[in-house]
Backbone as JSON, one array per atom type, in Angstrom:
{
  "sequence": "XXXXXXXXXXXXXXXXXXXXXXXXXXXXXXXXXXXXXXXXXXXXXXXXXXXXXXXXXXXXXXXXXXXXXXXXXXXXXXXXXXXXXXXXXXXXXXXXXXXXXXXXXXXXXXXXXXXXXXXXXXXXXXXXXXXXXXXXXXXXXXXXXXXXXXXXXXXXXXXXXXXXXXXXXXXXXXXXXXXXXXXXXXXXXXXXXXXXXXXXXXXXXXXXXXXXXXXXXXXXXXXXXXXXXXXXXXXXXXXXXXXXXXXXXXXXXXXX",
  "N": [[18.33, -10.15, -17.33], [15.66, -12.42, -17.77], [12.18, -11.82, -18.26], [9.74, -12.89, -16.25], [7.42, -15.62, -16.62], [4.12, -15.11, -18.64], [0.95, -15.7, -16.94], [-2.06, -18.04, -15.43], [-4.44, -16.72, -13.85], [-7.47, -17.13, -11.72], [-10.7, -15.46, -10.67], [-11.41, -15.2, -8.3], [-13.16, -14.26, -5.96], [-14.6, -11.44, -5.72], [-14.91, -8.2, -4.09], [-16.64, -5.22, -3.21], [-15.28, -2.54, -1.85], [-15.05, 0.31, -1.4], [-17.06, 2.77, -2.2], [-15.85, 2.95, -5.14], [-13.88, 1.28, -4.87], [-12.93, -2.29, -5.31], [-12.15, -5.38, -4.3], [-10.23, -8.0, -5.61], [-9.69, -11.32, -5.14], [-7.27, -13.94, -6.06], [-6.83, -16.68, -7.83], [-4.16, -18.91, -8.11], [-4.2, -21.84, -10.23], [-2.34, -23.01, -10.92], [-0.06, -23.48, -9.51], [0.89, -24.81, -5.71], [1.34, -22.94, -4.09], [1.28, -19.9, -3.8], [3.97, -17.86, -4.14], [5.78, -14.76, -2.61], [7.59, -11.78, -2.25], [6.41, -9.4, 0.47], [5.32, -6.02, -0.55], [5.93, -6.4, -3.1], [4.57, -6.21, -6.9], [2.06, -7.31, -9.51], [1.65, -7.19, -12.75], [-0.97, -7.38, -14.35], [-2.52, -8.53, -17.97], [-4.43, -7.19, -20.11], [-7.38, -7.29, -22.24], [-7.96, -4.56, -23.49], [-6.39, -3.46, -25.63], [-4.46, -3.22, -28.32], [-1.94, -3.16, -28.91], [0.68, -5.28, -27.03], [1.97, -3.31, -24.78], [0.29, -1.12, -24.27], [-2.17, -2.83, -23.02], [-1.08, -3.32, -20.45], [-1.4, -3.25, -16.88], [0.02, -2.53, -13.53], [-0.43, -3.82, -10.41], [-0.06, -3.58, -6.54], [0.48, -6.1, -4.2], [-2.12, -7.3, -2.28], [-2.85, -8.72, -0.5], [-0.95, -10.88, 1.77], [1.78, -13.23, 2.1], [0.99, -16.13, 2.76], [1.49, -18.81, 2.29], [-0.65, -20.28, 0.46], [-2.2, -20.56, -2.74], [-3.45, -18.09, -3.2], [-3.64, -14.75, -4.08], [-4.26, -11.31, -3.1], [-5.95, -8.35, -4.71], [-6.1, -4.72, -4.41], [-8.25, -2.49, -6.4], [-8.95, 0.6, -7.55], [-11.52, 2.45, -9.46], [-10.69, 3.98, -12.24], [-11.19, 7.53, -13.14], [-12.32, 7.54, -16.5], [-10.32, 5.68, -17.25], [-8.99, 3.12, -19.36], [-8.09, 0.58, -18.42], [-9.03, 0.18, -15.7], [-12.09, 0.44, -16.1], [-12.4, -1.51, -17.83], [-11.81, -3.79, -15.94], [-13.76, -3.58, -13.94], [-16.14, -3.85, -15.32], [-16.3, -5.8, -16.55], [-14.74, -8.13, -15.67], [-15.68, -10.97, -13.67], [-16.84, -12.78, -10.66], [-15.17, -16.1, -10.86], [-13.69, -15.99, -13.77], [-10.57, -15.87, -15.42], [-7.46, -14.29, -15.29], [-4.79, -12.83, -16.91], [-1.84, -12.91, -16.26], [1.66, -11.58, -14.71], [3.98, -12.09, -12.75], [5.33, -12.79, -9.3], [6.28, -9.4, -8.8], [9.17, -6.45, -8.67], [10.77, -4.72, -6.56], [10.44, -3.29, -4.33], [10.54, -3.66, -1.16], [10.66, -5.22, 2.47], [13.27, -3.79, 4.48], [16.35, -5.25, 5.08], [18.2, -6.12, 8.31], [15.46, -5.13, 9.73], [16.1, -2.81, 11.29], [15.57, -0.44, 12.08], [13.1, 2.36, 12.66], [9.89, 2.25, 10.85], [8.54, 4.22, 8.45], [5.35, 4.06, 6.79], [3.94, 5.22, 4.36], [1.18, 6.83, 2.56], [-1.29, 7.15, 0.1], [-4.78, 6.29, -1.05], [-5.47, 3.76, -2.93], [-2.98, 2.79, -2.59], [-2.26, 1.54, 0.0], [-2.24, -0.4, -0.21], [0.83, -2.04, -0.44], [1.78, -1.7, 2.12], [-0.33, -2.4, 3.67], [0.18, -5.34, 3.47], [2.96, -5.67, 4.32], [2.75, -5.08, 6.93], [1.49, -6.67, 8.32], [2.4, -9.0, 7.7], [5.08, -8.74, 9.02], [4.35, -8.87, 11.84], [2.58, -11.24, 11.98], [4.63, -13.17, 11.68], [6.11, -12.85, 13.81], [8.7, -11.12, 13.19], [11.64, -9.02, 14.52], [11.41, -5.95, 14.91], [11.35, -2.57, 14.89], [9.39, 0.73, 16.01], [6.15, 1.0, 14.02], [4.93, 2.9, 11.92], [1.87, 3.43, 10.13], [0.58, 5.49, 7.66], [-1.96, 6.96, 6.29], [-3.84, 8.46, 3.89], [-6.98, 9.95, 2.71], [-9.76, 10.93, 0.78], [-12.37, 11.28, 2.32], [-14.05, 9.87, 5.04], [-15.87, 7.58, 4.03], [-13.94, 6.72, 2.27], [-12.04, 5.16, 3.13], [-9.73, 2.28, 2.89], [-9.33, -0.99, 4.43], [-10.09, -0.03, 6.93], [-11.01, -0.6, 9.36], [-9.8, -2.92, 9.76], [-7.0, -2.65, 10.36], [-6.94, -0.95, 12.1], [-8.09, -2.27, 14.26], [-5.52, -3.84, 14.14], [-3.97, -2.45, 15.3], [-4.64, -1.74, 17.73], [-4.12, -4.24, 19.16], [-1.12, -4.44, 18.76], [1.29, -2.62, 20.17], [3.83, -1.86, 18.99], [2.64, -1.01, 16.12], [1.3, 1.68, 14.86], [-1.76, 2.9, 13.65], [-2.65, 5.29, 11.59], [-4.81, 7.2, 10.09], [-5.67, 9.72, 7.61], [-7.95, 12.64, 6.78], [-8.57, 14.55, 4.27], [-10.5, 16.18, 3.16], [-12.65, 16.15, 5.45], [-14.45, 17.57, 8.16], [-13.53, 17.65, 11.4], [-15.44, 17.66, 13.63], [-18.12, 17.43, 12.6], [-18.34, 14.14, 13.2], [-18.8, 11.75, 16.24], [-16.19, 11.16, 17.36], [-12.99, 11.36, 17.71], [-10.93, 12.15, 14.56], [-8.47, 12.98, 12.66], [-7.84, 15.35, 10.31], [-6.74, 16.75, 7.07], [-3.77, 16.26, 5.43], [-0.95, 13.74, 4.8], [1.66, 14.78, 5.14], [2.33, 16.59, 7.76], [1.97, 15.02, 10.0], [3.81, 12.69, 9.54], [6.05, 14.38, 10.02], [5.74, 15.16, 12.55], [6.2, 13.12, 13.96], [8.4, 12.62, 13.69], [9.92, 14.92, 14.58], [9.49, 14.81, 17.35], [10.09, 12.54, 18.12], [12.79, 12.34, 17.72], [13.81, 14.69, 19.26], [13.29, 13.22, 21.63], [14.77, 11.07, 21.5], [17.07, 12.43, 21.42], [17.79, 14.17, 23.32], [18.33, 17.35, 24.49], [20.02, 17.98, 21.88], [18.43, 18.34, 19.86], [18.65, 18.05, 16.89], [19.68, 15.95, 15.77], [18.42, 14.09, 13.72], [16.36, 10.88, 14.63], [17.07, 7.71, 13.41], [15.39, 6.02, 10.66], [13.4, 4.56, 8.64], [11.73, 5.37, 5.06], [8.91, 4.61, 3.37], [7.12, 5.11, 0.85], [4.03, 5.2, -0.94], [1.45, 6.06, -3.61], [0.51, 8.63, -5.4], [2.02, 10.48, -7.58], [2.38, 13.61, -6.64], [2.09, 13.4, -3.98], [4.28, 12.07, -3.29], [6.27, 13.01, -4.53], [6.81, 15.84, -2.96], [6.78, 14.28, -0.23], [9.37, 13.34, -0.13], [10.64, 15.53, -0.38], [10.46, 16.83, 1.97], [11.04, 14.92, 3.49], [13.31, 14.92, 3.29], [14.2, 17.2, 4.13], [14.12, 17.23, 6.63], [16.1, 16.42, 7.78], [17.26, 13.68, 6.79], [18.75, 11.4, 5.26], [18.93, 10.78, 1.18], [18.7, 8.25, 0.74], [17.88, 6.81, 2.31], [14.86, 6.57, 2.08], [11.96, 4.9, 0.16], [10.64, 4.28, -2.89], [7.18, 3.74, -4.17], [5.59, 4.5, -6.81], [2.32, 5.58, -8.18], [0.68, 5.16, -11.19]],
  "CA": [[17.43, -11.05, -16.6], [14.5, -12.76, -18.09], [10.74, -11.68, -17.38], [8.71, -13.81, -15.71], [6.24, -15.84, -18.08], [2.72, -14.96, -18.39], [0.59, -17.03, -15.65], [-3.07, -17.56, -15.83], [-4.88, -17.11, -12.4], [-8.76, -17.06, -11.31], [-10.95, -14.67, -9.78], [-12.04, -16.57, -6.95], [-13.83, -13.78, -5.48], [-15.0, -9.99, -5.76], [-16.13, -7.24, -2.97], [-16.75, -3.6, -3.04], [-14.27, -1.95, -0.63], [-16.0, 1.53, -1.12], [-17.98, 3.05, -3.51], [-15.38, 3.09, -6.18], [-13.12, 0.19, -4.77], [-13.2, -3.61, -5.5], [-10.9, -5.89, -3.93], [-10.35, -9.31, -6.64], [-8.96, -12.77, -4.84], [-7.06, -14.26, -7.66], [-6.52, -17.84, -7.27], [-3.15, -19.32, -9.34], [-4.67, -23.49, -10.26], [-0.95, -24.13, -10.98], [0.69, -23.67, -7.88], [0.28, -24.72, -4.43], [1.75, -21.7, -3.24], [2.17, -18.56, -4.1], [5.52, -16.84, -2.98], [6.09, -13.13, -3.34], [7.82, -10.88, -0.74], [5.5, -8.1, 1.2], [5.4, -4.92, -1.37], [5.78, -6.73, -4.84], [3.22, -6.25, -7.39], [1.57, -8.22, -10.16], [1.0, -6.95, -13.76], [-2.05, -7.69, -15.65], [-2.37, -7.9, -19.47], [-6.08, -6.95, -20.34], [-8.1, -6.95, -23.94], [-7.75, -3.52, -23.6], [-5.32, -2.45, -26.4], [-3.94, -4.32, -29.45], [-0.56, -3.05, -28.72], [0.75, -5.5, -25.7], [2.29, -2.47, -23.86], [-0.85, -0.79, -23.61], [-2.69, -3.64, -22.61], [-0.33, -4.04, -18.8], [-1.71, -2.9, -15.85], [0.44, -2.97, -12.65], [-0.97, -3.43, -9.06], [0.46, -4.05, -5.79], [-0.83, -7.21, -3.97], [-2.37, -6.19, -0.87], [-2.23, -9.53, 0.96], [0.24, -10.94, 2.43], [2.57, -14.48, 1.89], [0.24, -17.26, 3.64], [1.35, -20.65, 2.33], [-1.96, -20.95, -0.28], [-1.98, -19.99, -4.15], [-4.19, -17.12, -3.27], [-3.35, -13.22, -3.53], [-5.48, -10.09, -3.56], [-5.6, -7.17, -4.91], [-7.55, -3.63, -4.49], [-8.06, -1.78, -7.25], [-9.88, 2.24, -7.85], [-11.83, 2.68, -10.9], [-10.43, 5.76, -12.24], [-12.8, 7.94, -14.46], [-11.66, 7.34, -18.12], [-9.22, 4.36, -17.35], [-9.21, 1.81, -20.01], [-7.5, -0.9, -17.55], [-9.76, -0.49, -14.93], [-13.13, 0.23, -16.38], [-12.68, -3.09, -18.09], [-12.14, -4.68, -14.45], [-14.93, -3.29, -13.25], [-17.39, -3.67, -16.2], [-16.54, -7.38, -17.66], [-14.82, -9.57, -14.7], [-16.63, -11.22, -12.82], [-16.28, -14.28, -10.22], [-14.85, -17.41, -12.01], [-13.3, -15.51, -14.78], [-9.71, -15.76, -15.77], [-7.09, -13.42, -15.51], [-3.74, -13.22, -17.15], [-0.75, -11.95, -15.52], [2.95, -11.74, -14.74], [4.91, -11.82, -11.28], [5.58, -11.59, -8.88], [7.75, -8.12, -9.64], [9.34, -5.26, -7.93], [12.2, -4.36, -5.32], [9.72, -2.48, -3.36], [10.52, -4.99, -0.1], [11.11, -4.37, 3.39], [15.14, -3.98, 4.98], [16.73, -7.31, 6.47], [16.86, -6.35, 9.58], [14.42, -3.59, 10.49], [16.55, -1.83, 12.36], [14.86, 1.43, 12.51], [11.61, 3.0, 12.54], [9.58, 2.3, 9.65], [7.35, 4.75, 8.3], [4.59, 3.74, 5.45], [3.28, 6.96, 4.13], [0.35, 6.0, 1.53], [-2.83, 8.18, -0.06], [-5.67, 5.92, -1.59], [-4.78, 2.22, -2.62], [-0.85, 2.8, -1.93], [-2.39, 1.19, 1.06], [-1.96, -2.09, -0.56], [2.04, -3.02, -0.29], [2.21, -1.77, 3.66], [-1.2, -3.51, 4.79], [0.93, -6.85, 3.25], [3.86, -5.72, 4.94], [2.49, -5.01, 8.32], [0.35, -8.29, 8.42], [3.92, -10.36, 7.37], [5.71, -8.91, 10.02], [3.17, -9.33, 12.63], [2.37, -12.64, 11.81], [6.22, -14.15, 11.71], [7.17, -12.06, 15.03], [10.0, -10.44, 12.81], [12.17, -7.9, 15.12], [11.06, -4.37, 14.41], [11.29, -1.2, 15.84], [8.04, 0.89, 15.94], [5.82, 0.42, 12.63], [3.82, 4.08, 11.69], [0.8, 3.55, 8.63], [0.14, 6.63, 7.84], [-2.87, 6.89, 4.91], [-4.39, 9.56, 3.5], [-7.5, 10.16, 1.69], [-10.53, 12.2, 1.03], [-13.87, 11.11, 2.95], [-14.24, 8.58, 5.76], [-16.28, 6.6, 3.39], [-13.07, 6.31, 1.42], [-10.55, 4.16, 4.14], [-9.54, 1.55, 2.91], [-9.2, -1.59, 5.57], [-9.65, 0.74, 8.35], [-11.65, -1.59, 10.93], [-8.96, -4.05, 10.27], [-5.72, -2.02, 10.58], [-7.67, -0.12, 13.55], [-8.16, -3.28, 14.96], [-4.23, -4.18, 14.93], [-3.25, -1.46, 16.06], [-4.96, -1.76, 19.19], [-3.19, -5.4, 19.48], [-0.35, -4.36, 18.54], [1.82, -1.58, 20.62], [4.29, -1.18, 18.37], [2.18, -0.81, 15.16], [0.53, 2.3, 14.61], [-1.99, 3.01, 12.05], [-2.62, 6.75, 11.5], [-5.56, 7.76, 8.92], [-6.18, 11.2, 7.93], [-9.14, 13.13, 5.95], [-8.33, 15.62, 3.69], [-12.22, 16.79, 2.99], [-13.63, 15.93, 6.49], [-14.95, 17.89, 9.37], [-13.97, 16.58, 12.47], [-16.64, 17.79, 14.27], [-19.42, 16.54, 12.15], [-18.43, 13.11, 14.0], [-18.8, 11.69, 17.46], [-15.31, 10.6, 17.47], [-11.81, 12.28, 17.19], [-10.17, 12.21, 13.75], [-7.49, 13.9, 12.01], [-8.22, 15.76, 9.05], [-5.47, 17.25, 6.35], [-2.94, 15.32, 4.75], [-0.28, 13.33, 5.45], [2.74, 15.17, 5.57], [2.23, 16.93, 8.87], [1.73, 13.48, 10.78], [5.29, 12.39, 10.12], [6.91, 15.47, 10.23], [5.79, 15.76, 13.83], [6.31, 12.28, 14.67], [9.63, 11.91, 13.68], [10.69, 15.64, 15.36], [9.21, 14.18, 18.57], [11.36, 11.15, 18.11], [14.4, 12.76, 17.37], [13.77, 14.84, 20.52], [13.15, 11.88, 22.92], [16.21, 10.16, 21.27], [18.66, 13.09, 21.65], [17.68, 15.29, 24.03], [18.87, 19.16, 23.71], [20.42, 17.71, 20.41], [17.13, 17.65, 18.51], [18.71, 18.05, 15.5], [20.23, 14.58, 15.15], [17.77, 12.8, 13.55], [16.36, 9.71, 14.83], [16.99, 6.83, 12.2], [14.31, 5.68, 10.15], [13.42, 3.9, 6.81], [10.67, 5.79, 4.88], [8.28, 3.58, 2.29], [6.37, 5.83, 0.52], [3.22, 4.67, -2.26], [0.77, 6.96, -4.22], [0.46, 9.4, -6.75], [3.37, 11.88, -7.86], [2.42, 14.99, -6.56], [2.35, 13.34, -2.65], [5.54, 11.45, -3.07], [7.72, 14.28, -4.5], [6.36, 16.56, -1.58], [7.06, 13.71, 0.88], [10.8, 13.13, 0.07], [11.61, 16.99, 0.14], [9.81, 16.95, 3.14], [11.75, 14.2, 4.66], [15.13, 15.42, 3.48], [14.39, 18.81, 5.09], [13.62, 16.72, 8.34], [17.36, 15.91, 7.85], [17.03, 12.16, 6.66], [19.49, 11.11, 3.6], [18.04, 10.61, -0.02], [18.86, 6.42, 0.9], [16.08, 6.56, 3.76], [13.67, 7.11, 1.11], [11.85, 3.93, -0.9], [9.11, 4.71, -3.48], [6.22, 3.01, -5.52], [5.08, 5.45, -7.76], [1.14, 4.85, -9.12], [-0.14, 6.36, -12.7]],
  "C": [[16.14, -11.24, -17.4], [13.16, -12.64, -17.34], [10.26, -13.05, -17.59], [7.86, -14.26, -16.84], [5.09, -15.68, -17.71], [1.7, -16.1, -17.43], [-1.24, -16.68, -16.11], [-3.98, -17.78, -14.64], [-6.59, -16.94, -13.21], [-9.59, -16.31, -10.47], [-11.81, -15.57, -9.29], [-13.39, -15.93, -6.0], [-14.14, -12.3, -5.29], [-15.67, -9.02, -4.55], [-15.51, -5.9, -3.25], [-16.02, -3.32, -1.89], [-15.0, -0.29, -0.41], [-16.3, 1.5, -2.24], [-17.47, 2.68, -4.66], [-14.08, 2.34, -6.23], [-13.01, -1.18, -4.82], [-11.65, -4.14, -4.73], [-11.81, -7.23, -4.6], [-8.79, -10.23, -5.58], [-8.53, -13.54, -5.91], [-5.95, -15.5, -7.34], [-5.18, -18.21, -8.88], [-2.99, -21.0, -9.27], [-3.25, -24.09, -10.51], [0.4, -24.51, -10.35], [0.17, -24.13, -6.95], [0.11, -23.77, -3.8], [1.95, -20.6, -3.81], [3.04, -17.48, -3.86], [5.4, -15.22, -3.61], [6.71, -12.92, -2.01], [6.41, -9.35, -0.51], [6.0, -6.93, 0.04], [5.74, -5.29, -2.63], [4.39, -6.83, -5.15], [3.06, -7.6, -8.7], [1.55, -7.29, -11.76], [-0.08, -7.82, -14.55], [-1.8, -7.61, -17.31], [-3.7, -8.25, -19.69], [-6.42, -6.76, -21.79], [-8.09, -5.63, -24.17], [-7.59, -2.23, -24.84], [-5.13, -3.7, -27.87], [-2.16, -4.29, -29.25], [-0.39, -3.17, -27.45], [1.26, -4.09, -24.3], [1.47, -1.65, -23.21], [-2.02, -1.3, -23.07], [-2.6, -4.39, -21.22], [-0.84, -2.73, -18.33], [-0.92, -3.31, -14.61], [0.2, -2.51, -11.25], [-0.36, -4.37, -7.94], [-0.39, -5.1, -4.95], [-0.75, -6.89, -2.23], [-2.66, -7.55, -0.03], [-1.32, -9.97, 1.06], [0.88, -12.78, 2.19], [1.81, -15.26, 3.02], [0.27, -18.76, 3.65], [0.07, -20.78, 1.15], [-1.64, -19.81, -1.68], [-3.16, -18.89, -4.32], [-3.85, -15.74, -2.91], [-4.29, -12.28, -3.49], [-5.05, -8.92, -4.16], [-6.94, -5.93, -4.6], [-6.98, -3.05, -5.09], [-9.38, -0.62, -7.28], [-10.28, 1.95, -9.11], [-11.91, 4.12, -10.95], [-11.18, 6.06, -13.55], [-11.5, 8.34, -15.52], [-10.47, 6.27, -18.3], [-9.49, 3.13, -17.74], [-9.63, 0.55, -19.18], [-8.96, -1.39, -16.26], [-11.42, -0.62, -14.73], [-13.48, -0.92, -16.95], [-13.13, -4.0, -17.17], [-13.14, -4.85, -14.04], [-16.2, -3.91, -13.35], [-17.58, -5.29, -16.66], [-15.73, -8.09, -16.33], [-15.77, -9.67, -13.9], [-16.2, -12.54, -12.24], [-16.18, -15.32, -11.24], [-14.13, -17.1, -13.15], [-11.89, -15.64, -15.05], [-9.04, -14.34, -16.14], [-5.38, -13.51, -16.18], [-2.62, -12.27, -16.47], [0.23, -12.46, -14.93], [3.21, -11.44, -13.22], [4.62, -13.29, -10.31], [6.66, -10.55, -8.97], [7.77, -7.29, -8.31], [10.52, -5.89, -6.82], [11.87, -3.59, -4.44], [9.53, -3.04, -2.12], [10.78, -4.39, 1.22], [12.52, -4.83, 3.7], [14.98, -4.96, 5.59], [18.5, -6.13, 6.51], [16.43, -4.85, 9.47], [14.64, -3.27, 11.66], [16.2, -1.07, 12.4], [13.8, 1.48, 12.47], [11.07, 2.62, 11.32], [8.29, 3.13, 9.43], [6.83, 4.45, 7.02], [3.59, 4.41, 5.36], [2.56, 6.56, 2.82], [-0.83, 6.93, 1.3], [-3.99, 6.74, -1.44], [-4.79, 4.11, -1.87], [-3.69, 1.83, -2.87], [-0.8, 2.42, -1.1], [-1.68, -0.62, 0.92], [-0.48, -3.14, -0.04], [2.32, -2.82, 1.53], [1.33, -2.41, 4.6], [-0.27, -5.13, 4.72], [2.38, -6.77, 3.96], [3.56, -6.16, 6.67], [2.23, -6.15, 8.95], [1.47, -9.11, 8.41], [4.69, -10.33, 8.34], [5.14, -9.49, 11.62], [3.16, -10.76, 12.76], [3.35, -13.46, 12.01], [6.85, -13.42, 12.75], [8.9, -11.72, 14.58], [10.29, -9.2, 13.81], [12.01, -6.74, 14.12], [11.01, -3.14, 15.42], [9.62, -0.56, 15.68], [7.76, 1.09, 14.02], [4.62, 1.47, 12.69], [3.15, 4.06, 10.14], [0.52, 4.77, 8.1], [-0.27, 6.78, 6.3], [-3.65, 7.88, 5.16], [-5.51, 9.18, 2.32], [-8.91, 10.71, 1.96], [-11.83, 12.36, 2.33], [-13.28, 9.97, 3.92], [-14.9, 7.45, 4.99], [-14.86, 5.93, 2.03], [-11.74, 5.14, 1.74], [-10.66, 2.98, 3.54], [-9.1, 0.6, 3.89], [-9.01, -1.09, 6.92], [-9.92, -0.09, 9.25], [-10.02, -2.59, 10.85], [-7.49, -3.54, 10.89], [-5.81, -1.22, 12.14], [-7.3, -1.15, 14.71], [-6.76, -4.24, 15.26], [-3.53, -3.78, 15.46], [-3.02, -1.43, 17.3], [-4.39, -2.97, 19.96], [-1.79, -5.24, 19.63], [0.69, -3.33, 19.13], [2.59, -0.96, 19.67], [3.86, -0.7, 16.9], [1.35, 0.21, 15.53], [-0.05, 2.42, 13.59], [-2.72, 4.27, 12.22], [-3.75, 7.34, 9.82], [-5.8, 9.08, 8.4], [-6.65, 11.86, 6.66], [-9.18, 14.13, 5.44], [-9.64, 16.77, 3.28], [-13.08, 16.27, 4.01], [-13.61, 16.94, 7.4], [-14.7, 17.48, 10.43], [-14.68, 16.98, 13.53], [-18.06, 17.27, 14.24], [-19.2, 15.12, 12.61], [-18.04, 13.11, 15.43], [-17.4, 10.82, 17.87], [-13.93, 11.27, 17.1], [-11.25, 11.53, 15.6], [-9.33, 13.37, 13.09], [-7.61, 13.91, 10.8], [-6.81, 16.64, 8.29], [-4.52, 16.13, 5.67], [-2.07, 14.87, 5.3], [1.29, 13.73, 5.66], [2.96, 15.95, 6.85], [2.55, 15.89, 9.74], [2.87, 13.44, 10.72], [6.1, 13.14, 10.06], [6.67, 15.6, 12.06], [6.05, 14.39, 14.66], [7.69, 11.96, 15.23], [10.51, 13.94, 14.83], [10.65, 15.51, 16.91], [10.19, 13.18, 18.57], [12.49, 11.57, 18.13], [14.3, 13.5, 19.05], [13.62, 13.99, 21.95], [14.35, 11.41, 22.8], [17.26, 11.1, 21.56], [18.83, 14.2, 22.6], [17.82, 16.96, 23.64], [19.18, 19.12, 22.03], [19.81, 17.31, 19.84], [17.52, 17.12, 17.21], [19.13, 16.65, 14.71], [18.82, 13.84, 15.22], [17.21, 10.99, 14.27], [16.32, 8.45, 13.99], [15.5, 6.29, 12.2], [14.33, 5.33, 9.05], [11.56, 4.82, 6.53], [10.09, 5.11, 3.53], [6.94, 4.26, 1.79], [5.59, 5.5, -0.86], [2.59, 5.06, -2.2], [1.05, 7.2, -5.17], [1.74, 10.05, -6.03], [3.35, 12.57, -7.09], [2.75, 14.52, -4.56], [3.71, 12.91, -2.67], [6.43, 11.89, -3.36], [7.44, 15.27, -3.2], [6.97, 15.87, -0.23], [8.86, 13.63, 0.55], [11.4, 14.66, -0.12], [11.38, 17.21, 1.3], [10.74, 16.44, 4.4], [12.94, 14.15, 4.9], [14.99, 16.28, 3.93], [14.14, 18.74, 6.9], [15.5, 16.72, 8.55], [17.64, 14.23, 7.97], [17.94, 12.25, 4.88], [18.0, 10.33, 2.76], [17.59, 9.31, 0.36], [18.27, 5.89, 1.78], [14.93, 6.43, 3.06], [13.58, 6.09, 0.11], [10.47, 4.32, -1.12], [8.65, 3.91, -4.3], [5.65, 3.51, -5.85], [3.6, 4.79, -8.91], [0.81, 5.65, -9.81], [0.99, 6.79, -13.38]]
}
């Protein structure tokens, strides 16, 4: 199969997401539309490098299929990273960007028959806020829909007000944050602190127990969509095979 050809979009528009997050609107002047499915990403190719391979950057696009030649992305600036200290340091609104897609097989099941859980630490948030928002929006049949993001500080959430805020619309969408270096005492508000493998370990043995009565042990089906770093996403799929969930429940987008 032939890659995609290089495309040349526009940054249309720039905002700080937290301290050390930008989210870039990246307009494409030679479409009307820009198609992708929910959880495909984009690669960049940046001045970076001289040798093209070290010059691609690949990030998932964190909105969602709307009909208009406009996607987004949020991107971390990680300390000592070529790709995205460039981002940071030299775009700027109006600027030109070059880049390939849309890519990836990282999509959701046709149909969403089961549970879906989207288990995410820092901006792994990106392909399940574009999922959530797609289904939502096109009243696709779904069973219940658990977010579940991890990361260090409250000043670190990515789109919390908004995901907060569909939650509460939404019955069957949950969105589940939780603070690996917080206190929850030092605020006037309950949160859940620790990581995120607890959360759906106890969601899904609750579930399985509602669904089978005495016969906990049978599993309650589920699809699990898991994006981050390494070290959470090998943890989470031993995790979720020891729940008793086959390997083929288990879809990953592996960042770094």
């Amino acid at each position: 199969m032939s890659l995609l050809p290089w495309q040349t979009g526009k940054v249309i528009r720039i905002a700080n997401e937290t301290s050390n997050t930008r989210r870039y609107w990246i307009e494409v002047p030679d479409v009307q539309a820009f198609d992708f499915e929910p959880g495909q990403f984009v690669t960049l190719d940046l001045p970076i490098h001289e040798k093209p391979a070290r010059r691609q950057r690949s990030y998932s696009i964190a909105s969602w299929p709307d009909g208009t030649n406009v996607f987004e992305l949020v991107i971390v600036l990680l300390e000592g990273g070529a790709g995205t200290t460039w981002l940071f340091n030299e775009i700027k609104e109006g600027d030109a960007l070059t880049f390939r897609g849309p890519l990836g097989k990282f999509t959701l099941p046709q149909p969403i028959d089961r549970d879906l859980f989207f288990i995410c630490t820092g901006t792994g948030i990106a392909p399940f806020r574009s999922m959530a928002h797609h289904i939502l929006n096109h009243n696709i049949s779904h069973q219940n829909i658990y977010l579940i993001f991890g990361c260090r500080k409250l000043t670190d959430s990515l789109y919390g007000t908004e995901l907060q805020e569909l939650s509460e619309k939404v019955t069957s969408f949950q969105y589940i944050p939780t603070f690996s270096r917080e206190v929850p005492e030092n605020y006037n508000h309950l949160i859940r602190t620790g990581y995120v493998h607890s959360i759906y370990e106890d969601i899904c043995r609750a579930n399985s127990t509602q669904a089978n009565g005495a016969d906990a042990a049978l599993v309650k089906p589920a699809y699990f969509y898991l994006c981050g770093w390494k070290n959470m996403i090998d943890e989470a799929k031993q995790r979720i095979q020891a729940l008793g969930y086959d390997r083929k429940a288990i879809h990953q987008e592996l960042y770094g």
